[in-house]
C-alpha cells in the first residue's frame, strides 16, 4: 500500500480531514430538507450508523431556513455530527438570504459547473467564497461529469481538435474535470480562502474514468480529496463498482474522505451506504469500526445450514451490542471472529481469530471446538450451542478490552 498523499488538514466542524488523519466516512440525506423532522431523524440515523459527516440538499429558501430547525432538533437528540450544505445554481443567494444557514453549516459544497452561468458565474462563485471566509467555513469544490462546465469543456475540445496529436474525447473530458477543480480552487484562494479550507472532488460514474481522474488530480495538487462515484447504482452493482474504484485509489494513497453513493432499494435503509463505506475501509486495513467476522462460504462438506444460521446470529449479536460495547470498551472494534463449517479450514481459521468456532461438517463428530487467542478452550454441542458461543464472545469482550469508565 502506498503512503497517503501529504495534504493540509481541513477542519470540518471538528472532524479533521487530510494529512495523516483517518479516511473519513460521509453520507447524504435523501429527505426533503424543508421537512425538518424527517431530515433531522435521517441525519441521526446516518450518524449513529457511523457517518462522520452528513450532507443535506439546500436548494430553496425554505430549505435554507429549515437548517436552523434541523440543527436545533439534532442538538435535542444529542447528535453532534457536522452537517454540510449542498448548493447548486442558487447557493450564493440562499447563503446571503439566510445568514443562520451560512453560520450553522459545517461546510459548503459547490459545483463549479453550475454555480453560475455566463457573466454571472464569477460573481456568484465569489459571493459563496466570500461568505465562506466570513463564516470561517471550508468549501468542497465538487466537479461532476454530468454537470461539467461546458464553457471549459468546449474550449479544451476546440484546442484538442486543432492539435497535431489530438486525444480521445474521453481523455479531454477527464482533463476538463481536473482543470475545472484546480482552476476553481485557485480562484477561491485568490479571493482569500485559505489553502487549508479547500477540499476537491471530481466525480464520474465509470470506474476506470474515476481512477484516471483522481490519479491525475492527486499528482497536480495537495488538497484533500473526496472520493466517490457520482451514481454508483443499486445493490450489488453499486457496491462492487464503488469498491473497485475506491479500493484502487485508496491503495495508492489517494483519498481523504469517501462516500458510497448507493441507490437505495425500496424499503432499505439509507444507512446501507455507510455500512459499505466502513466495511471497505476496514477490509483494506485502513480503519476499524466494528468486529470483523470470517465465515465459511459452505461446500459439499457442509450440507447442514447450521453454520449459516450461527454466522447470522453472531453478526446480528455483534451489531446489536456494538453501540454499547464501543461506549464501554476501548478497542473492541478490532475484535475478530470466525464461524467455520467443517474440519478442513475450520480449526485453522478459528485459531487466527480472537474467537472462533469450527462446526462439524458432513460425517464429522457432532461437536464444535472453540478457539480463543489461538488456543482451544471449549467444545460446544447441543441445542444451547448458539447461546453458549454468544456468551463466550460477551465474556471475552468484557475481559479483554479495557473499560472506558475506569
Short mmCIF file of C-alpha atoms in Angstrom, two decimals:
data_model
loop_
_atom_site.label_atom_id
_atom_site.label_comp_id
_atom_site.label_asym_id
_atom_site.label_seq_id
_atom_site.Cartn_x
_atom_site.Cartn_y
_atom_site.Cartn_z
CA UNK A 1 0.00 0.00 0.00
CA UNK A 2 1.34 3.42 -0.96
CA UNK A 3 1.76 6.16 1.61
CA UNK A 4 -1.07 8.68 1.81
CA UNK A 5 -0.63 11.90 -0.12
CA UNK A 6 0.67 14.73 2.03
CA UNK A 7 -2.09 17.35 2.34
CA UNK A 8 -3.11 20.20 4.61
CA UNK A 9 -5.53 19.30 7.40
CA UNK A 10 -9.03 20.67 6.85
CA UNK A 11 -11.20 21.04 9.95
CA UNK A 12 -14.87 20.38 9.16
CA UNK A 13 -16.86 21.03 12.31
CA UNK A 14 -14.27 19.26 14.43
CA UNK A 15 -13.68 16.36 12.00
CA UNK A 16 -10.12 16.51 10.67
CA UNK A 17 -9.65 15.62 7.01
CA UNK A 18 -6.40 15.01 5.15
CA UNK A 19 -2.77 14.69 6.18
CA UNK A 20 -2.29 11.64 8.43
CA UNK A 21 -5.86 11.66 9.75
CA UNK A 22 -8.05 8.58 9.10
CA UNK A 23 -10.10 8.46 5.92
CA UNK A 24 -13.49 9.94 6.83
CA UNK A 25 -16.86 8.33 6.01
CA UNK A 26 -19.64 10.59 4.88
CA UNK A 27 -23.15 10.24 3.50
CA UNK A 28 -26.07 12.34 2.30
CA UNK A 29 -29.74 12.54 3.20
CA UNK A 30 -32.46 11.94 0.62
CA UNK A 31 -35.24 13.67 2.53
CA UNK A 32 -36.87 16.97 1.59
CA UNK A 33 -34.76 19.40 3.60
CA UNK A 34 -37.82 21.55 4.20
CA UNK A 35 -39.15 18.64 6.28
CA UNK A 36 -37.20 19.39 9.44
CA UNK A 37 -38.39 16.32 11.35
CA UNK A 38 -37.59 13.76 8.64
CA UNK A 39 -34.27 15.34 7.73
CA UNK A 40 -33.04 15.56 11.31
CA UNK A 41 -34.12 11.98 12.00
CA UNK A 42 -32.26 10.69 8.95
CA UNK A 43 -29.14 12.65 9.89
CA UNK A 44 -29.24 10.98 13.30
CA UNK A 45 -29.70 7.54 11.71
CA UNK A 46 -26.73 8.09 9.42
CA UNK A 47 -24.57 9.45 12.23
CA UNK A 48 -25.41 6.54 14.53
CA UNK A 49 -24.57 4.14 11.71
CA UNK A 50 -21.12 5.72 11.58
CA UNK A 51 -21.31 8.59 9.09
CA UNK A 52 -18.83 11.18 10.35
CA UNK A 53 -20.14 13.92 8.07
CA UNK A 54 -23.66 14.23 6.66
CA UNK A 55 -24.57 16.35 3.65
CA UNK A 56 -28.02 17.81 3.01
CA UNK A 57 -29.55 19.43 -0.06
CA UNK A 58 -30.05 23.18 0.26
CA UNK A 59 -31.97 24.11 -2.85
CA UNK A 60 -34.72 26.55 -1.83
CA UNK A 61 -35.10 29.47 0.53
CA UNK A 62 -37.34 27.33 2.75
CA UNK A 63 -34.72 24.58 2.79
CA UNK A 64 -32.07 27.09 3.82
CA UNK A 65 -34.38 28.49 6.52
CA UNK A 66 -35.01 24.94 7.77
CA UNK A 67 -31.34 24.42 8.62
CA UNK A 68 -31.85 26.27 11.91
CA UNK A 69 -34.68 23.95 12.96
CA UNK A 70 -32.73 20.89 11.83
CA UNK A 71 -29.71 21.86 13.91
CA UNK A 72 -31.92 22.60 16.94
CA UNK A 73 -33.50 19.16 16.64
CA UNK A 74 -30.08 17.50 16.31
CA UNK A 75 -28.99 19.22 19.50
CA UNK A 76 -32.11 17.93 21.28
CA UNK A 77 -31.20 14.42 20.16
CA UNK A 78 -27.56 14.86 21.26
CA UNK A 79 -26.28 14.42 17.71
CA UNK A 80 -23.15 16.47 17.03
CA UNK A 81 -22.31 15.28 13.52
CA UNK A 82 -21.16 18.12 11.22
CA UNK A 83 -23.78 18.93 8.57
CA UNK A 84 -22.71 20.04 5.09
CA UNK A 85 -24.81 22.13 2.74
CA UNK A 86 -25.01 21.00 -0.89
CA UNK A 87 -25.55 24.00 -3.19
CA UNK A 88 -26.30 24.16 -6.91
CA UNK A 89 -27.37 27.16 -9.02
CA UNK A 90 -28.57 29.46 -6.22
CA UNK A 91 -26.19 28.92 -3.29
CA UNK A 92 -24.94 32.50 -3.43
CA UNK A 93 -28.45 33.82 -2.91
CA UNK A 94 -29.53 31.33 -0.26
CA UNK A 95 -26.46 31.87 1.90
CA UNK A 96 -26.99 35.64 1.70
CA UNK A 97 -30.71 35.45 2.46
CA UNK A 98 -30.32 33.00 5.34
CA UNK A 99 -27.26 34.00 7.40
CA UNK A 100 -28.12 31.42 10.12
CA UNK A 101 -27.88 28.71 7.49
CA UNK A 102 -24.47 30.03 6.48
CA UNK A 103 -23.38 30.12 10.12
CA UNK A 104 -24.65 26.71 11.19
CA UNK A 105 -23.46 24.54 8.32
CA UNK A 106 -20.04 22.98 8.85
CA UNK A 107 -19.01 23.16 5.19
CA UNK A 108 -20.34 24.34 1.85
CA UNK A 109 -20.23 22.09 -1.21
CA UNK A 110 -20.38 23.95 -4.52
CA UNK A 111 -20.26 22.76 -8.12
CA UNK A 112 -18.24 24.97 -10.47
CA UNK A 113 -20.29 23.61 -13.36
CA UNK A 114 -23.50 25.25 -12.16
CA UNK A 115 -22.52 27.85 -9.57
CA UNK A 116 -23.43 30.41 -12.20
CA UNK A 117 -23.63 30.89 -15.94
CA UNK A 118 -22.24 33.42 -18.37
CA UNK A 119 -21.25 36.77 -16.91
CA UNK A 120 -22.81 35.89 -13.53
CA UNK A 121 -20.64 32.84 -12.90
CA UNK A 122 -17.58 34.56 -11.47
CA UNK A 123 -19.59 36.95 -9.28
CA UNK A 124 -21.77 34.18 -7.84
CA UNK A 125 -18.76 31.95 -7.19
CA UNK A 126 -17.04 34.89 -5.46
CA UNK A 127 -20.10 35.54 -3.29
CA UNK A 128 -20.07 31.98 -1.90
CA UNK A 129 -16.33 32.06 -1.28
CA UNK A 130 -16.59 35.42 0.48
CA UNK A 131 -19.38 34.08 2.68
CA UNK A 132 -17.27 31.02 3.50
CA UNK A 133 -14.44 33.31 4.55
CA UNK A 134 -16.80 35.49 6.60
CA UNK A 135 -18.21 32.47 8.46
CA UNK A 136 -14.88 30.59 8.57
CA UNK A 137 -16.23 27.58 6.67
CA UNK A 138 -14.32 25.13 4.48
CA UNK A 139 -15.54 24.54 0.95
CA UNK A 140 -15.64 21.40 -1.15
CA UNK A 141 -15.33 22.25 -4.79
CA UNK A 142 -17.09 19.26 -6.30
CA UNK A 143 -16.92 18.77 -10.06
CA UNK A 144 -19.35 16.26 -11.61
CA UNK A 145 -19.06 14.92 -15.13
CA UNK A 146 -22.83 15.26 -15.61
CA UNK A 147 -22.72 18.99 -14.87
CA UNK A 148 -19.27 19.88 -16.14
CA UNK A 149 -18.51 23.50 -17.03
CA UNK A 150 -19.47 23.44 -20.72
CA UNK A 151 -17.53 26.58 -21.48
CA UNK A 152 -14.30 24.96 -20.28
CA UNK A 153 -15.07 21.65 -21.97
CA UNK A 154 -15.78 23.39 -25.31
CA UNK A 155 -12.53 25.33 -25.04
CA UNK A 156 -10.49 22.17 -24.43
CA UNK A 157 -12.30 20.25 -27.17
CA UNK A 158 -11.59 23.06 -29.62
CA UNK A 159 -7.89 23.12 -28.68
CA UNK A 160 -7.72 19.37 -28.95
CA UNK A 161 -9.28 19.44 -32.40
CA UNK A 162 -6.56 21.78 -33.60
CA UNK A 163 -3.77 19.72 -32.07
CA UNK A 164 -1.37 17.75 -34.28
CA UNK A 165 -1.89 14.78 -31.95
CA UNK A 166 -5.47 15.02 -30.72
CA UNK A 167 -6.55 12.94 -27.75
CA UNK A 168 -9.68 10.85 -27.46
CA UNK A 169 -12.80 12.73 -26.35
CA UNK A 170 -12.97 10.91 -23.01
CA UNK A 171 -9.38 11.98 -22.20
CA UNK A 172 -10.31 15.60 -22.92
CA UNK A 173 -13.34 15.28 -20.66
CA UNK A 174 -11.16 13.95 -17.83
CA UNK A 175 -8.76 16.85 -18.29
CA UNK A 176 -11.71 19.26 -18.18
CA UNK A 177 -12.84 17.76 -14.87
CA UNK A 178 -9.39 18.11 -13.32
CA UNK A 179 -8.83 21.59 -14.67
CA UNK A 180 -12.25 22.78 -13.52
CA UNK A 181 -11.45 21.72 -9.96
CA UNK A 182 -7.94 23.16 -9.93
CA UNK A 183 -8.84 26.47 -11.57
CA UNK A 184 -11.79 26.91 -9.19
CA UNK A 185 -9.56 26.24 -6.19
CA UNK A 186 -7.01 28.72 -7.49
CA UNK A 187 -9.75 31.31 -7.90
CA UNK A 188 -11.04 30.64 -4.37
CA UNK A 189 -7.57 31.19 -2.92
CA UNK A 190 -7.17 34.40 -4.95
CA UNK A 191 -10.39 35.61 -3.31
CA UNK A 192 -8.87 34.95 0.12
CA UNK A 193 -10.00 31.43 1.07
CA UNK A 194 -7.16 29.71 2.91
CA UNK A 195 -5.43 26.77 1.27
CA UNK A 196 -6.36 24.56 4.22
CA UNK A 197 -10.08 25.33 3.82
CA UNK A 198 -10.46 23.61 0.45
CA UNK A 199 -11.36 20.01 -0.44
CA UNK A 200 -11.70 18.84 -4.03
CA UNK A 201 -13.68 16.13 -5.78
CA UNK A 202 -14.09 15.10 -9.43
CA UNK A 203 -16.86 12.54 -9.63
CA UNK A 204 -17.83 10.36 -12.57
CA UNK A 205 -19.88 7.18 -12.84
CA UNK A 206 -17.41 4.90 -14.64
CA UNK A 207 -14.83 3.06 -12.56
CA UNK A 208 -11.85 3.40 -14.89
CA UNK A 209 -12.53 7.08 -15.56
CA UNK A 210 -12.73 7.79 -11.83
CA UNK A 211 -9.38 6.12 -11.22
CA UNK A 212 -7.69 8.04 -14.04
CA UNK A 213 -9.20 11.39 -12.99
CA UNK A 214 -8.15 11.08 -9.35
CA UNK A 215 -4.67 9.86 -10.19
CA UNK A 216 -4.17 12.98 -12.27
CA UNK A 217 -5.79 15.26 -9.70
CA UNK A 218 -3.63 13.77 -6.96
CA UNK A 219 -0.48 14.49 -8.95
CA UNK A 220 -1.35 18.12 -9.59
CA UNK A 221 -2.43 19.35 -6.17
CA UNK A 222 -2.09 18.73 -2.46
CA UNK A 223 -5.70 19.47 -1.46
CA UNK A 224 -7.51 16.70 0.44
CA UNK A 225 -9.68 14.69 -1.95
CA UNK A 226 -13.21 13.36 -1.51
CA UNK A 227 -13.79 10.08 -3.37
CA UNK A 228 -16.93 8.52 -4.76
CA UNK A 229 -18.71 7.52 -7.91
CA UNK A 230 -21.34 10.14 -8.61
CA UNK A 231 -24.01 7.48 -9.26
CA UNK A 232 -22.83 4.05 -8.22
CA UNK A 233 -26.13 2.25 -8.79
CA UNK A 234 -28.32 -0.11 -6.81
CA UNK A 235 -27.50 -3.20 -4.77
CA UNK A 236 -24.52 -5.35 -5.62
CA UNK A 237 -23.70 -3.32 -8.74
CA UNK A 238 -23.30 -0.13 -6.74
CA UNK A 239 -21.31 -1.86 -4.01
CA UNK A 240 -18.97 -3.61 -6.45
CA UNK A 241 -18.42 -0.53 -8.63
CA UNK A 242 -17.68 1.72 -5.65
CA UNK A 243 -15.40 -0.83 -4.01
CA UNK A 244 -13.50 -1.48 -7.24
CA UNK A 245 -12.82 2.19 -7.89
CA UNK A 246 -12.18 3.41 -4.37
CA UNK A 247 -10.05 0.43 -3.33
CA UNK A 248 -7.60 1.07 -6.18
CA UNK A 249 -7.27 4.75 -5.27
CA UNK A 250 -7.04 4.19 -1.52
CA UNK A 251 -4.40 1.52 -2.08
CA UNK A 252 -2.38 4.15 -3.92
CA UNK A 253 -2.69 6.63 -1.05
CA UNK A 254 -5.30 8.78 -2.82
CA UNK A 255 -8.41 9.84 -0.90
CA UNK A 256 -9.18 11.53 2.40
CA UNK A 257 -12.97 11.18 2.63
CA UNK A 258 -15.32 8.74 0.90
CA UNK A 259 -18.98 8.30 0.13
CA UNK A 260 -20.63 5.21 -1.35
CA UNK A 261 -23.47 6.69 -3.43
CA UNK A 262 -25.86 3.75 -3.48
CA UNK A 263 -29.34 3.93 -4.96
CA UNK A 264 -31.41 2.58 -2.05
CA UNK A 265 -33.72 -0.31 -2.80
CA UNK A 266 -37.37 0.26 -1.82
CA UNK A 267 -37.71 -0.14 1.91
CA UNK A 268 -33.97 -0.42 2.52
CA UNK A 269 -32.34 1.99 4.97
CA UNK A 270 -30.20 4.90 3.79
CA UNK A 271 -27.57 3.71 6.24
CA UNK A 272 -26.54 0.87 3.89
CA UNK A 273 -24.12 3.22 2.15
CA UNK A 274 -22.43 3.98 5.47
CA UNK A 275 -22.02 0.28 6.28
CA UNK A 276 -20.44 -0.37 2.88
CA UNK A 277 -18.02 2.55 3.28
CA UNK A 278 -16.95 1.31 6.70
CA UNK A 279 -16.55 -2.28 5.52
CA UNK A 280 -14.45 -1.13 2.57
CA UNK A 281 -12.06 0.80 4.80
CA UNK A 282 -11.94 -1.97 7.38
CA UNK A 283 -11.34 -4.84 4.97
CA UNK A 284 -8.48 -2.82 3.47
CA UNK A 285 -6.96 -2.41 6.92
CA UNK A 286 -7.28 1.37 6.86
CA UNK A 287 -9.69 1.73 9.79
CA UNK A 288 -11.59 -0.38 12.31
CA UNK A 289 -15.26 0.27 13.02
CA UNK A 290 -16.78 -2.99 14.21
CA UNK A 291 -15.64 -6.57 14.89
CA UNK A 292 -14.93 -8.49 11.71
CA UNK A 293 -16.50 -11.91 11.22
CA UNK A 294 -14.89 -14.52 9.00
CA UNK A 295 -17.50 -17.08 7.93
CA UNK A 296 -17.35 -20.26 5.88
CA UNK A 297 -18.98 -19.98 2.40
CA UNK A 298 -20.10 -23.61 2.50
CA UNK A 299 -19.35 -26.54 0.19
CA UNK A 300 -20.28 -30.20 -0.26
CA UNK A 301 -18.85 -30.99 3.18
CA UNK A 302 -21.23 -28.55 4.88
CA UNK A 303 -24.62 -29.98 3.95
CA UNK A 304 -26.11 -28.61 7.17
CA UNK A 305 -27.19 -24.96 7.13
CA UNK A 306 -26.48 -24.56 10.83
CA UNK A 307 -23.21 -22.72 10.26
CA UNK A 308 -25.13 -20.18 8.15
CA UNK A 309 -27.62 -19.58 10.95
CA UNK A 310 -24.85 -19.29 13.52
CA UNK A 311 -22.92 -16.81 11.36
CA UNK A 312 -26.07 -14.70 11.04
CA UNK A 313 -26.77 -14.89 14.77
CA UNK A 314 -23.21 -13.83 15.57
CA UNK A 315 -23.39 -10.95 13.06
CA UNK A 316 -26.70 -9.70 14.47
CA UNK A 317 -25.45 -10.05 18.04
CA UNK A 318 -22.33 -8.02 17.33
CA UNK A 319 -24.29 -5.30 15.54
CA UNK A 320 -26.80 -5.04 18.37
CA UNK A 321 -24.12 -4.98 21.06
CA UNK A 322 -21.64 -2.68 19.33
CA UNK A 323 -23.40 0.61 20.25
CA UNK A 324 -22.99 -0.42 23.92
CA UNK A 325 -19.56 -2.02 23.59
CA UNK A 326 -17.94 0.98 21.92
CA UNK A 327 -19.01 3.18 24.83
CA UNK A 328 -17.73 0.72 27.42
CA UNK A 329 -14.63 -0.95 25.99
CA UNK A 330 -11.60 0.61 24.34
CA UNK A 331 -10.55 -1.05 21.09
CA UNK A 332 -13.44 -3.51 20.80
CA UNK A 333 -13.84 -2.60 17.14
CA UNK A 334 -10.64 -4.61 16.49
CA UNK A 335 -12.21 -7.89 17.69
CA UNK A 336 -12.06 -10.68 15.09
CA UNK A 337 -14.45 -13.65 14.99
CA UNK A 338 -14.68 -16.82 12.88
CA UNK A 339 -17.61 -19.14 12.23
CA UNK A 340 -16.45 -22.13 10.19
CA UNK A 341 -18.37 -25.09 8.79
CA UNK A 342 -16.05 -28.11 8.70
CA UNK A 343 -12.68 -29.53 9.72
CA UNK A 344 -10.78 -28.59 6.53
CA UNK A 345 -10.23 -24.89 7.25
CA UNK A 346 -12.30 -24.56 10.42
CA UNK A 347 -9.69 -25.05 13.15
CA UNK A 348 -7.03 -23.07 11.27
CA UNK A 349 -9.27 -20.07 10.60
CA UNK A 350 -10.67 -20.22 14.14
CA UNK A 351 -7.18 -20.10 15.64
CA UNK A 352 -6.38 -17.00 13.58
CA UNK A 353 -9.37 -15.12 15.02
CA UNK A 354 -9.65 -13.77 18.56
CA UNK A 355 -12.60 -16.14 18.99
CA UNK A 356 -13.51 -18.85 16.51
CA UNK A 357 -15.74 -21.86 16.33
CA UNK A 358 -15.39 -24.83 13.97
CA UNK A 359 -18.69 -26.58 13.35
CA UNK A 360 -18.84 -30.22 12.25
CA UNK A 361 -19.19 -30.96 8.55
CA UNK A 362 -20.85 -33.99 6.95
CA UNK A 363 -19.84 -37.20 8.71
CA UNK A 364 -17.82 -35.38 11.39
CA UNK A 365 -18.27 -35.77 15.12
CA UNK A 366 -21.20 -33.56 16.24
CA UNK A 367 -19.09 -31.28 18.43
CA UNK A 368 -17.74 -27.77 17.84
CA UNK A 369 -14.37 -26.74 19.27
CA UNK A 370 -13.98 -23.10 20.26
CA UNK A 371 -10.63 -21.33 19.99
CA UNK A 372 -9.71 -18.18 21.89
CA UNK A 373 -6.46 -16.36 21.13
CA UNK A 374 -5.26 -19.40 19.22
CA UNK A 375 -5.91 -22.00 21.92
CA UNK A 376 -8.77 -24.49 22.15
CA UNK A 377 -10.74 -23.58 25.27
CA UNK A 378 -14.10 -25.33 24.94
CA UNK A 379 -16.16 -27.81 22.98
CA UNK A 380 -19.79 -26.93 22.37
CA UNK A 381 -22.68 -29.20 21.37
CA UNK A 382 -26.45 -29.49 21.59
CA UNK A 383 -29.35 -27.07 21.44
CA UNK A 384 -27.61 -24.38 23.50
CA UNK A 385 -24.58 -24.10 21.21
CA UNK A 386 -25.50 -20.68 19.80
CA UNK A 387 -26.28 -19.17 23.18
CA UNK A 388 -23.11 -20.64 24.66
CA UNK A 389 -20.94 -19.24 21.88
CA UNK A 390 -22.51 -15.77 22.15
CA UNK A 391 -21.90 -15.87 25.90
CA UNK A 392 -18.23 -16.66 25.29
CA UNK A 393 -18.00 -13.66 22.97
CA UNK A 394 -19.55 -11.37 25.59
CA UNK A 395 -17.21 -12.71 28.26
CA UNK A 396 -14.17 -12.23 26.04
CA UNK A 397 -15.10 -8.61 25.28
CA UNK A 398 -15.65 -7.75 28.95
CA UNK A 399 -12.35 -9.32 30.00
CA UNK A 400 -10.12 -8.48 27.05
CA UNK A 401 -10.80 -4.80 26.41
CA UNK A 402 -10.09 -2.01 28.92
CA UNK A 403 -13.13 -0.34 30.42
CA UNK A 404 -13.63 3.25 29.27
CA UNK A 405 -15.19 4.11 32.61
CA UNK A 406 -12.15 3.03 34.61
#
